[in-house]
Amino acid sequence: MPDEFGLLKAKLSDRDWRMSSLYFVRDKGGNKALFERWASQRQFWRDQWYLNAIVKGRQLGLSTEIDLEMLDACLFNSNTRCGIIDRTVADAKKKLEIAKFAYDNLPDVLKEHIPLAKDNTQELEWANGSSIGVGTSHRGGTLQILHVSEMGPIAVEKPDRAREIVKGAFNTVGIGQMIHVESTPAGTGGEFHDIVQRAEAAQKQGRELSKLEFKLHFFPWWEDSQYRENPNVVVIPANLIEYFEELEKKHKVKLDPSRRAFYTVKYNLLGPDDIFEEFPSVLEECFKSSIEGAFFKREMMKMRSDGRVGPMPHDPSRKVNTFWDIGHHDPNFIIFHQTDGVRHRLIDCYENDGEGLAHCVTMLKERKEKHGYDYGTHYGPHDLSNTDWSSDENKSRKEIAASKGIEFEVIPRVSQIGDAIEAARRMLNMTWIDESKCARLIQCLDNYRREWDDKRGTYKRDPLHNWASHGASATMTGAMGFEPEMKTRKSRDRSSSTSPWAA
């Protein structure tokens, strides 16, 4: 009726009213329901910036909020182009379905005024020139709003694609337009982790952001009212009681009994590693979870739960050993190690790309002068017998190193990579590691994983060769080579061509 349309038209100028009153979604039971914002969705609506880095737990509705905001922008603004990127095309299509369902259930009078001109599973385009398209990347054309979902897993599973999203898709969005990058955490390292770290640093500085900087949004599980359980039917173990007490003391997060009971149930179901990914309580937990398929997932999780990741000062009364991974066209990685013969402390690490032996020798001398390192044994991979690290083709890497004051203990080649991995696992079970100086090494150990087989939908047995391989290889060199100090030590130098685990 004319009077009803007049009332509707007056309301339509209020975007907040539109978001709260116009759009329908499917609830968890699959039924049609008016979109009503949860606390996390309302908070993001109020606090969002031009570029937004969103770290979240599961099922908090942030993707739905973003996709409905894109739909609203398309309907009430001409020539607005939006894009959705996800881990797979199928996942991206599901998000487009949210927008399509909401549009299909609008009042008929609105659909008549803003009709669809194109309607398929990968793109919606309206007669006003606005559109939403989906895919696993985007380069062509200019976007006003970009939504990248599950960037954390993308960065871990497909680092090249994550880099392409940053280089390509991000640059299709003009200054002053909007990018929303949201994800559950998925291990340390990668593009999403880097974006979050930069955004967190800016947040801690408390400074004003430019339109080219990401604003950090963190949504812990406990802010959502749905996550509660009857405390009378749940027994909370001692380790979780200590965890809740630490949350309150260190982070001022006080959980009532029903939330503690809920977390306990989920902890028992998911385990101490995956709980951080699915239900992070504070931001620092988000990247503690090791990724699926990671060789050292269990060891790194246990190391963290035991409190063996933190400040590890140099002990001047003990020798400092070094574990090496030597690259030809890849980075060199060096780990600084101390031990009492049983327990291991990784106190420092160093990585460079494209530098030769002379540079590494200089670096060792600088650390000795600066930190007082008294070097013990330098453990290197067997490909030190190669000559490609020197301009003198008649001398091996080991011989050149010896001429510059570094006597390597060369570790023999193993026939099976699994033997080196198992040796590293045993060492890590008795290892303490410096969280600051060895941050890059921790990233490598968290991310050293099996290669994914797209055709079979499972992990292969062999490791994926990527940036994480170098720190992991140096760790395996040390694990295969280290022996407690003895009066005599037999040389294990054997010549060979290429290490099965080295870069």
PDB file of C-alpha atoms in Angstrom, residues 8-160:
ATOM      1  CA  LEU A   8       9.432   1.696   4.356  1.00  0.00           C
ATOM      2  CA  LYS A   9      11.161   4.294   2.205  1.00  0.00           C
ATOM      3  CA  ALA A  10      11.796   6.520   5.224  1.00  0.00           C
ATOM      4  CA  LYS A  11      13.340   3.623   7.117  1.00  0.00           C
ATOM      5  CA  LEU A  12      15.569   2.570   4.218  1.00  0.00           C
ATOM      6  CA  SER A  13      17.881   5.545   4.666  1.00  0.00           C
ATOM      7  CA  ASP A  14      18.997   4.070   8.005  1.00  0.00           C
ATOM      8  CA  ARG A  15      21.592   1.370   7.266  1.00  0.00           C
ATOM      9  CA  ASP A  16      21.555   0.040  10.808  1.00  0.00           C
ATOM     10  CA  TRP A  17      17.786  -0.418  10.554  1.00  0.00           C
ATOM     11  CA  ARG A  18      18.191  -2.217   7.227  1.00  0.00           C
ATOM     12  CA  MET A  19      20.743  -4.647   8.658  1.00  0.00           C
ATOM     13  CA  SER A  20      18.505  -5.405  11.635  1.00  0.00           C
ATOM     14  CA  SER A  21      15.137  -5.541   9.866  1.00  0.00           C
ATOM     15  CA  LEU A  22      15.395  -6.467   6.172  1.00  0.00           C
ATOM     16  CA  TYR A  23      17.460  -9.596   5.869  1.00  0.00           C
ATOM     17  CA  PHE A  24      16.619 -13.222   6.520  1.00  0.00           C
ATOM     18  CA  VAL A  25      19.083 -16.082   7.000  1.00  0.00           C
ATOM     19  CA  ARG A  26      18.928 -19.790   7.701  1.00  0.00           C
ATOM     20  CA  ASP A  27      19.358 -20.553  11.382  1.00  0.00           C
ATOM     21  CA  LYS A  28      21.332 -23.536  12.682  1.00  0.00           C
ATOM     22  CA  GLY A  29      18.280 -25.718  12.169  1.00  0.00           C
ATOM     23  CA  GLY A  30      18.047 -24.683   8.507  1.00  0.00           C
ATOM     24  CA  ASN A  31      14.925 -22.609   9.059  1.00  0.00           C
ATOM     25  CA  LYS A  32      14.246 -19.115   7.716  1.00  0.00           C
ATOM     26  CA  ALA A  33      14.859 -16.532  10.440  1.00  0.00           C
ATOM     27  CA  LEU A  34      15.257 -12.772  10.616  1.00  0.00           C
ATOM     28  CA  PHE A  35      18.907 -11.840  10.935  1.00  0.00           C
ATOM     29  CA  GLU A  36      19.512 -10.761  14.513  1.00  0.00           C
ATOM     30  CA  ARG A  37      23.041  -9.769  15.400  1.00  0.00           C
ATOM     31  CA  TRP A  38      25.003 -11.587  18.064  1.00  0.00           C
ATOM     32  CA  ALA A  39      27.352  -9.650  20.344  1.00  0.00           C
ATOM     33  CA  SER A  40      30.390 -10.310  18.119  1.00  0.00           C
ATOM     34  CA  GLN A  41      28.534  -9.125  15.000  1.00  0.00           C
ATOM     35  CA  ARG A  42      27.324  -5.937  16.676  1.00  0.00           C
ATOM     36  CA  GLN A  43      30.824  -5.234  17.948  1.00  0.00           C
ATOM     37  CA  PHE A  44      32.356  -5.630  14.499  1.00  0.00           C
ATOM     38  CA  TRP A  45      29.642  -3.408  12.981  1.00  0.00           C
ATOM     39  CA  ARG A  46      30.552  -0.636  15.426  1.00  0.00           C
ATOM     40  CA  ASP A  47      34.343  -0.980  15.336  1.00  0.00           C
ATOM     41  CA  GLN A  48      35.271  -1.850  11.742  1.00  0.00           C
ATOM     42  CA  TRP A  49      37.838   0.151   9.794  1.00  0.00           C
ATOM     43  CA  TYR A  50      38.728   0.309   6.092  1.00  0.00           C
ATOM     44  CA  LEU A  51      41.068  -2.700   6.384  1.00  0.00           C
ATOM     45  CA  ASN A  52      40.133  -5.270   9.025  1.00  0.00           C
ATOM     46  CA  ALA A  53      42.081  -8.275  10.309  1.00  0.00           C
ATOM     47  CA  ILE A  54      39.643 -10.492  12.195  1.00  0.00           C
ATOM     48  CA  VAL A  55      40.858 -13.319  14.452  1.00  0.00           C
ATOM     49  CA  LYS A  56      38.043 -15.428  15.804  1.00  0.00           C
ATOM     50  CA  GLY A  57      36.842 -18.739  17.160  1.00  0.00           C
ATOM     51  CA  ARG A  58      34.311 -20.966  15.475  1.00  0.00           C
ATOM     52  CA  GLN A  59      30.690 -20.133  14.728  1.00  0.00           C
ATOM     53  CA  LEU A  60      30.639 -16.486  15.774  1.00  0.00           C
ATOM     54  CA  GLY A  61      28.802 -15.309  12.643  1.00  0.00           C
ATOM     55  CA  LEU A  62      31.407 -12.846  11.367  1.00  0.00           C
ATOM     56  CA  SER A  63      31.281 -14.207   7.806  1.00  0.00           C
ATOM     57  CA  THR A  64      27.507 -13.844   7.750  1.00  0.00           C
ATOM     58  CA  GLU A  65      27.755 -10.265   9.022  1.00  0.00           C
ATOM     59  CA  ILE A  66      30.310  -9.312   6.372  1.00  0.00           C
ATOM     60  CA  ASP A  67      28.427 -10.941   3.495  1.00  0.00           C
ATOM     61  CA  LEU A  68      25.139  -9.288   4.445  1.00  0.00           C
ATOM     62  CA  GLU A  69      26.927  -5.942   4.704  1.00  0.00           C
ATOM     63  CA  MET A  70      28.195  -6.504   1.156  1.00  0.00           C
ATOM     64  CA  LEU A  71      24.693  -7.334  -0.048  1.00  0.00           C
ATOM     65  CA  ASP A  72      23.337  -4.187   1.599  1.00  0.00           C
ATOM     66  CA  ALA A  73      26.083  -2.069  -0.001  1.00  0.00           C
ATOM     67  CA  CYS A  74      25.247  -3.492  -3.441  1.00  0.00           C
ATOM     68  CA  LEU A  75      21.496  -2.952  -3.131  1.00  0.00           C
ATOM     69  CA  PHE A  76      21.658   0.641  -1.928  1.00  0.00           C
ATOM     70  CA  ASN A  77      24.693   1.874  -3.887  1.00  0.00           C
ATOM     71  CA  SER A  78      25.155   1.772  -7.635  1.00  0.00           C
ATOM     72  CA  ASN A  79      28.258   0.271  -9.270  1.00  0.00           C
ATOM     73  CA  THR A  80      29.575  -1.317  -6.093  1.00  0.00           C
ATOM     74  CA  ARG A  81      31.694  -4.372  -6.834  1.00  0.00           C
ATOM     75  CA  CYS A  82      32.354  -6.911  -4.093  1.00  0.00           C
ATOM     76  CA  GLY A  83      34.425 -10.093  -3.989  1.00  0.00           C
ATOM     77  CA  ILE A  84      34.536 -13.162  -1.748  1.00  0.00           C
ATOM     78  CA  ILE A  85      37.671 -15.340  -1.570  1.00  0.00           C
ATOM     79  CA  ASP A  86      37.730 -18.617   0.342  1.00  0.00           C
ATOM     80  CA  ARG A  87      39.791 -21.814   0.657  1.00  0.00           C
ATOM     81  CA  THR A  88      37.803 -23.474  -2.130  1.00  0.00           C
ATOM     82  CA  VAL A  89      35.299 -22.316  -4.724  1.00  0.00           C
ATOM     83  CA  ALA A  90      32.680 -24.464  -2.994  1.00  0.00           C
ATOM     84  CA  ASP A  91      33.280 -22.646   0.305  1.00  0.00           C
ATOM     85  CA  ALA A  92      33.045 -19.270  -1.446  1.00  0.00           C
ATOM     86  CA  LYS A  93      29.783 -20.284  -3.124  1.00  0.00           C
ATOM     87  CA  LYS A  94      28.269 -21.084   0.280  1.00  0.00           C
ATOM     88  CA  LYS A  95      28.921 -17.507   1.373  1.00  0.00           C
ATOM     89  CA  LEU A  96      27.330 -16.187  -1.807  1.00  0.00           C
ATOM     90  CA  GLU A  97      24.294 -18.334  -0.989  1.00  0.00           C
ATOM     91  CA  ILE A  98      23.881 -16.319   2.236  1.00  0.00           C
ATOM     92  CA  ALA A  99      23.505 -13.135   0.181  1.00  0.00           C
ATOM     93  CA  LYS A 100      21.225 -14.812  -2.375  1.00  0.00           C
ATOM     94  CA  PHE A 101      18.919 -16.218   0.321  1.00  0.00           C
ATOM     95  CA  ALA A 102      18.671 -12.801   1.993  1.00  0.00           C
ATOM     96  CA  TYR A 103      17.889 -11.121  -1.335  1.00  0.00           C
ATOM     97  CA  ASP A 104      15.264 -13.705  -2.308  1.00  0.00           C
ATOM     98  CA  ASN A 105      13.424 -13.034   0.955  1.00  0.00           C
ATOM     99  CA  LEU A 106      13.329  -9.241   0.668  1.00  0.00           C
ATOM    100  CA  PRO A 107       9.965  -7.503   0.240  1.00  0.00           C
ATOM    101  CA  ASP A 108       8.815  -7.829  -3.375  1.00  0.00           C
ATOM    102  CA  VAL A 109       8.677  -4.053  -3.797  1.00  0.00           C
ATOM    103  CA  LEU A 110      12.439  -3.834  -3.157  1.00  0.00           C
ATOM    104  CA  LYS A 111      13.263  -6.648  -5.553  1.00  0.00           C
ATOM    105  CA  GLU A 112      11.199  -4.915  -8.212  1.00  0.00           C
ATOM    106  CA  HIS A 113      13.135  -1.675  -7.748  1.00  0.00           C
ATOM    107  CA  ILE A 114      16.542  -3.472  -7.558  1.00  0.00           C
ATOM    108  CA  PRO A 115      16.213  -6.542  -9.792  1.00  0.00           C
ATOM    109  CA  LEU A 116      18.934  -9.089 -10.449  1.00  0.00           C
ATOM    110  CA  ALA A 117      20.547  -8.878 -13.894  1.00  0.00           C
ATOM    111  CA  LYS A 118      22.818 -11.919 -13.415  1.00  0.00           C
ATOM    112  CA  ASP A 119      22.219 -14.836 -11.097  1.00  0.00           C
ATOM    113  CA  ASN A 120      24.481 -17.888 -10.915  1.00  0.00           C
ATOM    114  CA  THR A 121      26.431 -19.794  -8.272  1.00  0.00           C
ATOM    115  CA  GLN A 122      29.546 -17.629  -8.652  1.00  0.00           C
ATOM    116  CA  GLU A 123      28.166 -14.148  -9.271  1.00  0.00           C
ATOM    117  CA  LEU A 124      25.195 -11.979  -8.447  1.00  0.00           C
ATOM    118  CA  GLU A 125      24.788  -8.744 -10.404  1.00  0.00           C
ATOM    119  CA  TRP A 126      21.985  -6.211 -10.040  1.00  0.00           C
ATOM    120  CA  ALA A 127      20.500  -3.775 -12.530  1.00  0.00           C
ATOM    121  CA  ASN A 128      22.155  -0.860 -10.708  1.00  0.00           C
ATOM    122  CA  GLY A 129      25.589  -2.186 -11.747  1.00  0.00           C
ATOM    123  CA  SER A 130      26.551  -3.601  -8.346  1.00  0.00           C
ATOM    124  CA  SER A 131      27.756  -7.186  -8.001  1.00  0.00           C
ATOM    125  CA  ILE A 132      29.226  -9.887  -5.747  1.00  0.00           C
ATOM    126  CA  GLY A 133      31.595 -12.462  -7.244  1.00  0.00           C
ATOM    127  CA  VAL A 134      33.373 -15.407  -5.620  1.00  0.00           C
ATOM    128  CA  GLY A 135      36.528 -17.439  -6.191  1.00  0.00           C
ATOM    129  CA  THR A 136      39.856 -18.494  -4.683  1.00  0.00           C
ATOM    130  CA  SER A 137      41.669 -15.339  -5.851  1.00  0.00           C
ATOM    131  CA  HIS A 138      40.987 -12.110  -7.725  1.00  0.00           C
ATOM    132  CA  ARG A 139      43.038  -9.861  -9.989  1.00  0.00           C
ATOM    133  CA  GLY A 140      40.890  -8.302 -12.702  1.00  0.00           C
ATOM    134  CA  GLY A 141      38.971  -5.104 -12.210  1.00  0.00           C
ATOM    135  CA  THR A 142      38.460  -2.901  -9.171  1.00  0.00           C
ATOM    136  CA  LEU A 143      36.621  -3.896  -5.997  1.00  0.00           C
ATOM    137  CA  GLN A 144      35.032  -1.665  -3.379  1.00  0.00           C
ATOM    138  CA  ILE A 145      34.678  -4.446  -0.776  1.00  0.00           C
ATOM    139  CA  LEU A 146      36.745  -7.646  -0.509  1.00  0.00           C
ATOM    140  CA  HIS A 147      36.066 -10.465   1.948  1.00  0.00           C
ATOM    141  CA  VAL A 148      38.850 -13.039   2.393  1.00  0.00           C
ATOM    142  CA  SER A 149      37.680 -15.939   4.547  1.00  0.00           C
ATOM    143  CA  GLU A 150      39.906 -18.483   6.330  1.00  0.00           C
ATOM    144  CA  MET A 151      43.103 -16.722   5.342  1.00  0.00           C
ATOM    145  CA  GLY A 152      44.978 -18.596   8.094  1.00  0.00           C
ATOM    146  CA  PRO A 153      44.487 -22.085   6.617  1.00  0.00           C
ATOM    147  CA  ILE A 154      45.025 -20.713   3.091  1.00  0.00           C
ATOM    148  CA  ALA A 155      48.386 -19.254   4.156  1.00  0.00           C
ATOM    149  CA  VAL A 156      49.430 -22.594   5.644  1.00  0.00           C
ATOM    150  CA  GLU A 157      48.128 -24.945   2.968  1.00  0.00           C
ATOM    151  CA  LYS A 158      48.726 -22.750  -0.091  1.00  0.00           C
ATOM    152  CA  PRO A 159      51.330 -20.086   0.765  1.00  0.00           C
ATOM    153  CA  ASP A 160      51.759 -19.143  -2.904  1.00  0.00           C
TER     154      ASP A 160
END
